[in-house]
């Protein structure tokens, strides 16, 4: 291996930091974890070869502090920085600062993040590559009145989306001009708070669409895809359940979708791991590119279970200067995989975050079961960050078998001391429409409006 570095700093926390530590150590690299005061005893800190404090608990003073992270890398002797997902992972200025310090950024070049990580710019690149996109603004909208003018040509409902980020933040749907004016400031403020950039753009809101995404890997010259994931079960634009393959796609649609993703990734000479996200209309069998995530995704284990490709290792190897180790014909999907996100939230109380101390942990096992998490008995779940505790992933020969395995694994999983979304996923496993994969991006929120899981406590509190 032509090593350009032998020590890797992980500029993140939680389960993704643990995941990266494991991949790097399997590649023979030494690892450096960073931590805030709230994460001093975190699992990644315990597992890494070294750990460096980067600031107090608030993310703005720690995990979003680019200078502190670069200094930690330099002081520890790390030769590279892996950003994980969220925080600074799609911040082109951070990537440029890392490279300016003589370090390797494990991800795309800064100019790629600017051109493709910026959602509005990515739409323009897709159009140049001949990839279909949802009707929307050409670039960001300057203000509320500009948004109203653009929406008049698109037609309502429309969706405001953060140009600089993802993860469901900075997104608002408006059904008329009045609502659009009201929602503009809210969407922009949320985008500014989450990503340090309040720019937003406009898209036509596609009702009852499926959210399907394609995983790609590139080395700057050659690109391969690792097939698609179905991510339509969402709450407030946040994914909660992912699976692969998508049951909505037949073979021709799958081939066309993946070819579209390759075409766009090749057009920008992409390097690293990325996900191209699409809206898919299964009735019309049409798909529309919506954005590109220039980083590893939360839901990457679904693809790893389906294809056997270790995506985190591959992106580290690319950063080490190796040419892409995979040919397209080497990547063969087998069976079906499902992932559910386990959050520290109380579904019966509006998904209120539930920080605390994990008093007991029972992790499910058996064939085809994987649990990626930051948890251990006695660990603290802090109140400062995203509520994700971990992901439960299963694989089996087909979707019905995978669903049965997920049901069994959820019944085994036990996390005491904090409220979790385990019960939500148990209920979804029993739902007839979920079993039939008969859902779209609006399904879960409608389901929650009437399901006892999310309404029982509210009724009890009202009666009291």
Coordinates of N, CA and C in Angstrom, one line a residue, residues 44-190:
X44 N -15.5 5.9 20.9 CA -14.4 6.2 20.0 C -13.2 6.6 20.7
X45 N -13.3 7.4 21.7 CA -12.2 7.9 22.5 C -11.4 6.7 23.1
X46 N -12.2 5.7 23.6 CA -11.6 4.5 24.2 C -11.0 3.6 23.2
X47 N -11.5 3.6 22.0 CA -11.0 2.6 21.0 C -9.8 3.1 20.2
X48 N -9.8 4.5 20.0 CA -8.7 5.0 19.2 C -7.3 4.9 19.9
X49 N -6.3 5.0 19.1 CA -4.9 4.9 19.7 C -4.6 6.1 20.5
X50 N -5.2 7.3 20.1 CA -4.9 8.5 20.9 C -6.3 9.3 20.8
X51 N -6.4 10.3 21.7 CA -7.5 11.2 21.7 C -7.1 12.6 22.1
X52 N -7.8 13.6 21.5 CA -7.4 15.0 21.7 C -8.7 15.8 22.0
X53 N -8.7 16.5 23.1 CA -9.8 17.4 23.4 C -9.8 18.6 22.5
X54 N -11.0 18.9 21.9 CA -11.1 20.1 21.0 C -12.0 21.2 21.5
X55 N -12.6 21.0 22.7 CA -13.4 22.1 23.2 C -14.5 21.7 24.1
X56 N -15.3 22.7 24.5 CA -16.5 22.4 25.4 C -17.6 21.7 24.6
X57 N -18.7 21.4 25.3 CA -19.7 20.5 24.7 C -20.4 21.1 23.5
X58 N -20.8 22.3 23.4 CA -21.5 22.8 22.3 C -20.8 22.6 21.0
X59 N -21.4 22.1 19.9 CA -20.8 21.7 18.7 C -20.1 22.9 18.1
X60 N -20.6 24.1 18.2 CA -20.0 25.2 17.6 C -18.6 25.5 18.2
X61 N -18.3 25.0 19.4 CA -17.1 25.2 20.0 C -16.2 24.0 20.0
X62 N -16.6 23.0 19.3 CA -15.8 21.7 19.3 C -15.9 21.1 17.9
X63 N -16.9 20.3 17.6 CA -16.9 19.6 16.3 C -17.1 20.5 15.1
X64 N -17.5 21.7 15.3 CA -17.6 22.6 14.2 C -16.5 23.7 14.2
X65 N -15.5 23.5 15.1 CA -14.4 24.3 15.2 C -13.3 23.8 14.3
X66 N -13.2 24.3 13.1 CA -12.3 23.8 12.1 C -10.8 24.0 12.6
X67 N -10.5 25.1 13.1 CA -9.2 25.4 13.5 C -8.7 24.4 14.6
X68 N -9.6 24.2 15.6 CA -9.2 23.3 16.7 C -9.0 21.9 16.1
X69 N -9.7 21.4 15.2 CA -9.6 20.1 14.6 C -8.3 20.0 13.8
X70 N -8.0 21.0 13.0 CA -6.7 21.0 12.2 C -5.5 21.0 13.2
X71 N -5.6 21.8 14.2 CA -4.5 21.9 15.2 C -4.3 20.5 15.9
X72 N -5.4 19.9 16.2 CA -5.4 18.5 16.8 C -4.7 17.5 15.9
X73 N -5.0 17.6 14.6 CA -4.3 16.7 13.7 C -2.8 17.0 13.6
X74 N -2.4 18.2 13.6 CA -1.0 18.6 13.5 C -0.3 18.2 14.7
X75 N -0.9 18.5 15.9 CA -0.2 18.2 17.2 C -0.1 16.7 17.4
X76 N -1.0 15.9 16.9 CA -0.9 14.5 17.1 C -0.1 13.8 16.1
X77 N 0.3 14.5 15.0 CA 1.1 13.8 14.0 C 0.3 13.1 13.0
X78 N -1.1 13.3 13.0 CA -1.9 12.6 12.0 C -1.6 13.2 10.6
X79 N -1.7 12.3 9.6 CA -1.4 12.8 8.3 C -2.7 13.0 7.5
X80 N -3.9 12.6 8.1 CA -5.1 12.7 7.3 C -6.3 13.0 8.3
X81 N -7.4 13.5 7.8 CA -8.6 13.8 8.6 C -9.8 13.2 7.8
X82 N -10.5 12.4 8.6 CA -11.8 11.8 8.0 C -12.9 12.6 8.7
X83 N -13.8 13.2 8.0 CA -14.8 14.0 8.6 C -16.1 13.3 9.0
X84 N -16.3 12.0 8.5 CA -17.5 11.3 8.8 C -18.7 11.9 8.1
X85 N -19.8 12.0 8.8 CA -21.0 12.7 8.2 C -21.4 13.8 9.1
X86 N -22.2 14.8 8.6 CA -22.7 15.9 9.4 C -21.5 16.8 9.8
X87 N -21.7 17.7 10.8 CA -20.7 18.6 11.2 C -20.0 19.3 10.0
X88 N -18.7 19.1 9.8 CA -17.9 19.7 8.8 C -17.7 18.9 7.5
X89 N -18.4 17.8 7.4 CA -18.1 16.8 6.4 C -18.3 17.4 5.0
X90 N -19.2 18.3 4.8 CA -19.5 18.9 3.5 C -19.2 20.4 3.4
X91 N -18.2 20.7 4.2 CA -17.7 22.1 4.3 C -16.5 22.3 3.5
X92 N -16.6 22.9 2.3 CA -15.4 23.0 1.4 C -14.3 23.8 2.0
X93 N -14.6 24.8 2.8 CA -13.6 25.6 3.5 C -12.8 24.8 4.4
X94 N -13.5 23.9 5.2 CA -12.7 23.0 6.1 C -11.8 22.1 5.3
X95 N -12.3 21.5 4.2 CA -11.5 20.6 3.4 C -10.3 21.3 2.9
X96 N -10.5 22.5 2.5 CA -9.4 23.3 2.0 C -8.4 23.7 3.1
X97 N -8.9 23.9 4.3 CA -8.0 24.2 5.4 C -7.2 23.0 5.8
X98 N -7.8 21.8 5.7 CA -7.1 20.6 6.0 C -5.9 20.4 5.0
X99 N -6.2 20.6 3.7 CA -5.2 20.4 2.7 C -4.1 21.5 2.8
X100 N -4.5 22.7 3.1 CA -3.5 23.8 3.3 C -2.5 23.5 4.4
X101 N -3.0 22.8 5.4 CA -2.1 22.4 6.5 C -1.2 21.2 6.2
X102 N -1.2 20.7 4.9 CA -0.4 19.6 4.5 C -1.0 18.3 4.9
X103 N -2.3 18.2 5.2 CA -2.9 17.0 5.6 C -3.8 16.5 4.4
X104 N -4.1 15.2 4.5 CA -5.0 14.6 3.5 C -6.5 14.7 4.0
X105 N -7.4 15.1 3.2 CA -8.8 15.1 3.5 C -9.4 13.9 2.9
X106 N -10.0 13.0 3.8 CA -10.5 11.8 3.3 C -11.9 12.1 2.8
X107 N -12.0 12.4 1.5 CA -13.2 12.8 0.9 C -12.8 13.5 -0.4
X108 N -13.8 14.2 -1.1 CA -13.5 14.8 -2.4 C -12.7 16.1 -2.2
X109 N -12.2 16.6 -3.3 CA -11.4 17.8 -3.3 C -12.4 19.0 -2.9
X110 N -11.9 20.0 -2.4 CA -12.7 21.2 -2.0 C -13.6 21.7 -3.1
X111 N -13.0 21.7 -4.3 CA -13.8 22.2 -5.4 C -15.0 21.3 -5.8
X112 N -14.9 20.0 -5.5 CA -16.0 19.1 -5.7 C -17.1 19.3 -4.7
X113 N -16.6 19.6 -3.4 CA -17.6 19.8 -2.4 C -18.4 21.1 -2.7
X114 N -17.7 22.1 -3.2 CA -18.4 23.4 -3.6 C -19.4 23.1 -4.7
X115 N -18.9 22.4 -5.7 CA -19.8 22.2 -6.9 C -20.9 21.2 -6.7
X116 N -20.6 20.2 -5.9 CA -21.7 19.1 -5.8 C -22.3 19.1 -4.4
X117 N -21.5 19.5 -3.4 CA -22.1 19.5 -2.0 C -23.1 20.7 -1.9
X118 N -22.9 21.7 -2.7 CA -23.9 22.8 -2.7 C -25.0 22.3 -3.6
X119 N -26.2 22.2 -3.0 CA -27.3 21.5 -3.7 C -27.8 22.2 -4.9
X120 N -27.7 23.5 -4.9 CA -28.2 24.3 -6.1 C -27.2 24.1 -7.2
X121 N -25.9 24.1 -6.9 CA -24.8 23.9 -7.9 C -24.9 22.5 -8.5
X122 N -25.2 21.6 -7.6 CA -25.3 20.2 -8.1 C -26.4 20.0 -9.1
X123 N -27.5 20.7 -8.9 CA -28.6 20.6 -9.8 C -28.1 21.1 -11.2
X124 N -27.4 22.2 -11.2 CA -26.9 22.7 -12.5 C -25.9 21.8 -13.1
X125 N -25.1 21.1 -12.3 CA -24.1 20.1 -12.9 C -24.9 18.9 -13.5
X126 N -26.0 18.5 -12.8 CA -26.8 17.4 -13.3 C -27.4 17.8 -14.6
X127 N -27.9 19.0 -14.8 CA -28.5 19.4 -16.0 C -27.5 19.4 -17.2
X128 N -26.3 19.8 -16.9 CA -25.2 19.8 -17.9 C -24.8 18.4 -18.3
X129 N -25.0 17.4 -17.3 CA -24.7 16.0 -17.6 C -25.8 15.3 -18.2
X130 N -26.9 16.0 -18.5 CA -28.1 15.3 -19.0 C -28.9 14.4 -18.1
X131 N -28.8 14.7 -16.8 CA -29.5 14.0 -15.8 C -30.8 14.7 -15.4
X132 N -31.9 14.1 -15.4 CA -33.2 14.7 -15.1 C -33.2 15.2 -13.7
X133 N -33.8 16.4 -13.5 CA -33.9 17.0 -12.2 C -35.4 17.5 -12.0
X134 N -35.8 17.7 -10.7 CA -37.1 18.2 -10.4 C -37.1 19.7 -10.8
X135 N -38.2 20.2 -11.3 CA -38.3 21.6 -11.7 C -38.0 22.4 -10.4
X136 N -37.2 23.5 -10.6 CA -36.8 24.3 -9.5 C -36.1 25.6 -9.9
X137 N -35.5 26.3 -8.9 CA -34.8 27.5 -9.2 C -33.4 27.2 -9.8
X138 N -33.0 28.1 -10.6 CA -31.6 27.9 -11.2 C -30.6 28.6 -10.2
X139 N -30.2 27.8 -9.2 CA -29.3 28.4 -8.1 C -30.2 28.8 -7.0
X140 N -29.6 29.5 -6.0 CA -30.3 29.9 -4.8 C -31.2 31.0 -5.1
X141 N -32.2 31.2 -4.2 CA -33.2 32.3 -4.3 C -32.7 33.4 -3.3
X142 N -32.7 34.6 -3.7 CA -32.1 35.7 -3.0 C -32.9 36.1 -1.7
X143 N -34.2 36.1 -1.8 CA -35.1 36.4 -0.7 C -36.5 35.9 -1.0
X144 N -37.4 36.2 0.0 CA -38.7 35.6 -0.1 C -39.5 36.0 -1.4
X145 N -39.3 37.3 -1.8 CA -40.0 37.7 -3.0 C -39.5 37.1 -4.3
X146 N -38.2 36.8 -4.3 CA -37.6 36.1 -5.4 C -38.1 34.7 -5.4
X147 N -38.2 34.0 -4.3 CA -38.8 32.7 -4.2 C -40.2 32.6 -4.7
X148 N -41.0 33.7 -4.3 CA -42.4 33.7 -4.8 C -42.5 33.8 -6.3
X149 N -41.6 34.6 -6.9 CA -41.5 34.8 -8.3 C -41.2 33.5 -9.1
X150 N -40.2 32.8 -8.5 CA -39.8 31.5 -9.1 C -40.9 30.5 -9.0
X151 N -41.5 30.5 -7.8 CA -42.6 29.5 -7.6 C -43.8 29.7 -8.5
X152 N -44.0 30.9 -8.9 CA -45.1 31.2 -9.9 C -44.9 30.4 -11.2
X153 N -43.6 30.2 -11.6 CA -43.3 29.5 -12.8 C -43.3 28.0 -12.6
X154 N -43.1 27.6 -11.4 CA -43.0 26.1 -11.1 C -44.3 25.5 -10.8
X155 N -45.1 26.2 -10.0 CA -46.4 25.7 -9.6 C -46.3 25.1 -8.2
X156 N -47.3 25.4 -7.4 CA -47.3 24.9 -6.0 C -47.9 23.5 -5.9
X157 N -47.5 22.7 -4.8 CA -46.6 23.1 -3.7 C -45.1 23.1 -4.1
X158 N -44.3 23.9 -3.4 CA -42.9 23.9 -3.6 C -42.2 23.6 -2.3
X159 N -40.9 23.3 -2.4 CA -40.1 23.0 -1.3 C -38.8 23.9 -1.2
X160 N -38.6 24.5 -0.1 CA -37.4 25.3 0.2 C -36.4 24.3 0.7
X161 N -35.1 24.3 0.2 CA -34.1 23.4 0.7 C -32.8 24.2 0.9
X162 N -32.1 23.8 2.0 CA -30.8 24.3 2.3 C -29.8 24.0 1.2
X163 N -29.1 25.0 0.7 CA -28.2 24.8 -0.4 C -26.9 24.1 0.1
X164 N -26.5 24.3 1.3 CA -25.2 23.9 1.8 C -25.3 22.6 2.7
X165 N -26.4 22.0 2.8 CA -26.5 20.9 3.8 C -27.5 19.8 3.4
X166 N -27.7 18.9 4.3 CA -28.6 17.8 4.1 C -29.2 17.4 5.4
X167 N -29.6 16.1 5.5 CA -30.1 15.5 6.7 C -31.5 16.0 7.1
X168 N -32.2 16.6 6.1 CA -33.6 17.1 6.4 C -33.6 18.5 7.0
X169 N -32.5 19.1 7.3 CA -32.5 20.4 7.9 C -32.6 21.5 6.9
X170 N -33.3 22.6 7.2 CA -33.5 23.7 6.3 C -34.5 23.4 5.2
X171 N -35.4 22.5 5.4 CA -36.4 22.2 4.4 C -37.8 22.6 4.9
X172 N -38.5 23.3 4.0 CA -39.9 23.6 4.3 C -40.8 23.5 3.1
X173 N -42.0 23.1 3.2 CA -42.9 22.9 2.1 C -44.0 24.1 2.2
X174 N -44.2 24.7 1.1 CA -45.2 25.8 1.0 C -46.2 25.5 -0.1
X175 N -47.5 25.7 0.3 CA -48.6 25.4 -0.7 C -49.2 26.6 -1.4
X176 N -48.7 27.8 -1.0 CA -49.1 29.0 -1.7 C -48.1 30.1 -1.4
X177 N -48.3 31.3 -2.0 CA -47.3 32.4 -1.9 C -47.2 32.9 -0.5
X178 N -48.3 33.0 0.2 CA -48.3 33.5 1.6 C -47.5 32.6 2.5
X179 N -47.7 31.3 2.4 CA -46.9 30.3 3.2 C -45.4 30.3 2.8
X180 N -45.1 30.5 1.5 CA -43.8 30.6 1.1 C -43.0 31.8 1.7
X181 N -43.7 32.9 1.7 CA -43.1 34.1 2.4 C -42.8 33.8 3.9
X182 N -43.7 33.1 4.5 CA -43.6 32.9 5.9 C -42.5 31.8 6.2
X183 N -42.4 30.8 5.3 CA -41.4 29.7 5.5 C -40.0 30.1 5.1
X184 N -39.8 31.1 4.3 CA -38.5 31.5 3.8 C -37.5 31.8 4.9
X185 N -37.9 32.7 5.8 CA -37.0 33.1 6.9 C -36.7 31.9 7.8
X186 N -37.7 31.0 8.0 CA -37.5 29.9 8.9 C -36.5 28.9 8.3
X187 N -36.7 28.6 7.0 CA -35.8 27.7 6.3 C -34.4 28.2 6.3
X188 N -34.3 29.5 6.0 CA -32.9 30.1 5.9 C -32.2 30.1 7.2
X189 N -33.0 30.5 8.3 CA -32.4 30.5 9.6 C -31.9 29.1 10.1
X190 N -32.8 28.1 9.8 CA -32.4 26.7 10.2 C -31.2 26.3 9.4

